[in-house]
């Protein structure tokens, strides 16, 4: 064992002089044993230990506490508000009872957050305790090694590391392995999407099981005073059309189904400029959706109830021409899919000139809205069940089985890199997910699944 480690080390010393890349194809080096005995195993074990220390002190873990604290603060504010509403309302009547139930739900969420926070803080304490001990013993050990360092082994070792890195780089270039997609850091401070956990919430809406297709969520850029609101659009005609959006004052009220406010787009359903298809989003106090029977993006201004629109490219599939689906199942009238992320609103669609493969466009907020940059992907739209955007990266899901939906695909709009090998699983509560969207404000995924509304936490690294 000792002699083999030693020869690795001496080879590396010699490599400092002779490693080279020949025409970018082969990595060559000559080996020659030069060294006197040195306790390399010890040095190696300190390296391993140092690497472990760095990993366990990962800054992301520290940020986690901040996020939890922020969440807790928000929930406490919400709780305070609800209690004061209850105080005003409590006439011993039904409404008081409903408010009390809402407060109970909020209190449960606060307790859950506190519990999480406690666990996180505990694990950090253990972390820094053991890290300090390890650092101390490593420092001592390194001093001993330095005393042994008659032949300047430790200094050479540093040089060796540099050469090893260069050699690894050389090998990497030969293999030309594609790097994983990364969103620009300034747009995505939370890192990459690595998992989806939950469901966090799951329930029927006030409509019960009447409407199989729909969508819901929370405005990522809410109007002042509407920060806590949730919106809900059910396709109330033929599972295809909708002519109003419903708003609730909080998560609890949408789950309990009390006090909705309806904002009507048009009095009949369907008609010009009403909603066609389930993949609607709300952003900046406006709804973005596919307009009834036209290949265009409609925007409904919720406060003024005015509608503006912008056309999609000629031949864009609408009217159930290019829906999402799996096997012989299609999610009807899902030709257009709207998405929100850190940078705004996006639309996913396709056309025959891209062979039914997904096309992605930015939707710019101006008045009227307009299409911004456009990307063509190789993802066949019929093979995906849904798409959503996070930090300028498009993600697509597919149906694995009744319990599991899989995020399998990503397209990075900055690097234009596509991947088909993601394996992030979403635990389903019902068989189909008709709409799925990411909210960059609370970093959650909102799904409408066979009449049920479900939310998930997006996990980043
Ligand atoms: C994702 O989260 C689930 C639930 O917390 C966990 O069981 C699973 O191991 C995670 N998967 C990965 C790849 O981290
Ligand atoms: C909605 O209309 C109001 C009043 O004209 C305007 O200030 C606001 O920017 C509009 N919202 C959107 C998203 O266009």
GROMACS .gro file of N, CA and C and ligand atoms in nm, residues 194-197, ligand 1:
model
   26
  194UNK      N    1  -3.272   2.090  -0.822
  194UNK     CA    2  -3.225   1.952  -0.808
  194UNK      C    3  -3.332   1.855  -0.760
  195UNK      N    4  -3.440   1.909  -0.705
  195UNK     CA    5  -3.542   1.817  -0.654
  195UNK      C    6  -3.674   1.891  -0.638
  196UNK      N    7  -3.780   1.816  -0.630
  196UNK     CA    8  -3.912   1.872  -0.601
  196UNK      C    9  -3.970   1.790  -0.487
  197UNK      N   10  -4.002   1.855  -0.376
  197UNK     CA   11  -4.053   1.780  -0.261
  197UNK      C   12  -4.198   1.820  -0.232
  462LIG     C1   13  -3.576   1.438  -0.334
  462LIG     O1   14  -3.655   1.457  -0.219
  462LIG     C2   15  -3.715   1.339  -0.169
  462LIG     C3   16  -3.810   1.376  -0.058
  462LIG     O2   17  -3.748   1.458   0.038
  462LIG     C4   18  -3.606   1.242  -0.123
  462LIG     O3   19  -3.663   1.123  -0.076
  462LIG     C5   20  -3.515   1.213  -0.241
  462LIG     O4   21  -3.409   1.133  -0.200
  462LIG     C6   22  -3.462   1.341  -0.303
  462LIG     N1   23  -3.393   1.307  -0.425
  462LIG     C7   24  -3.273   1.357  -0.452
  462LIG     C8   25  -3.215   1.314  -0.584
  462LIG     O5   26  -3.212   1.432  -0.377
   0.00000   0.00000   0.00000
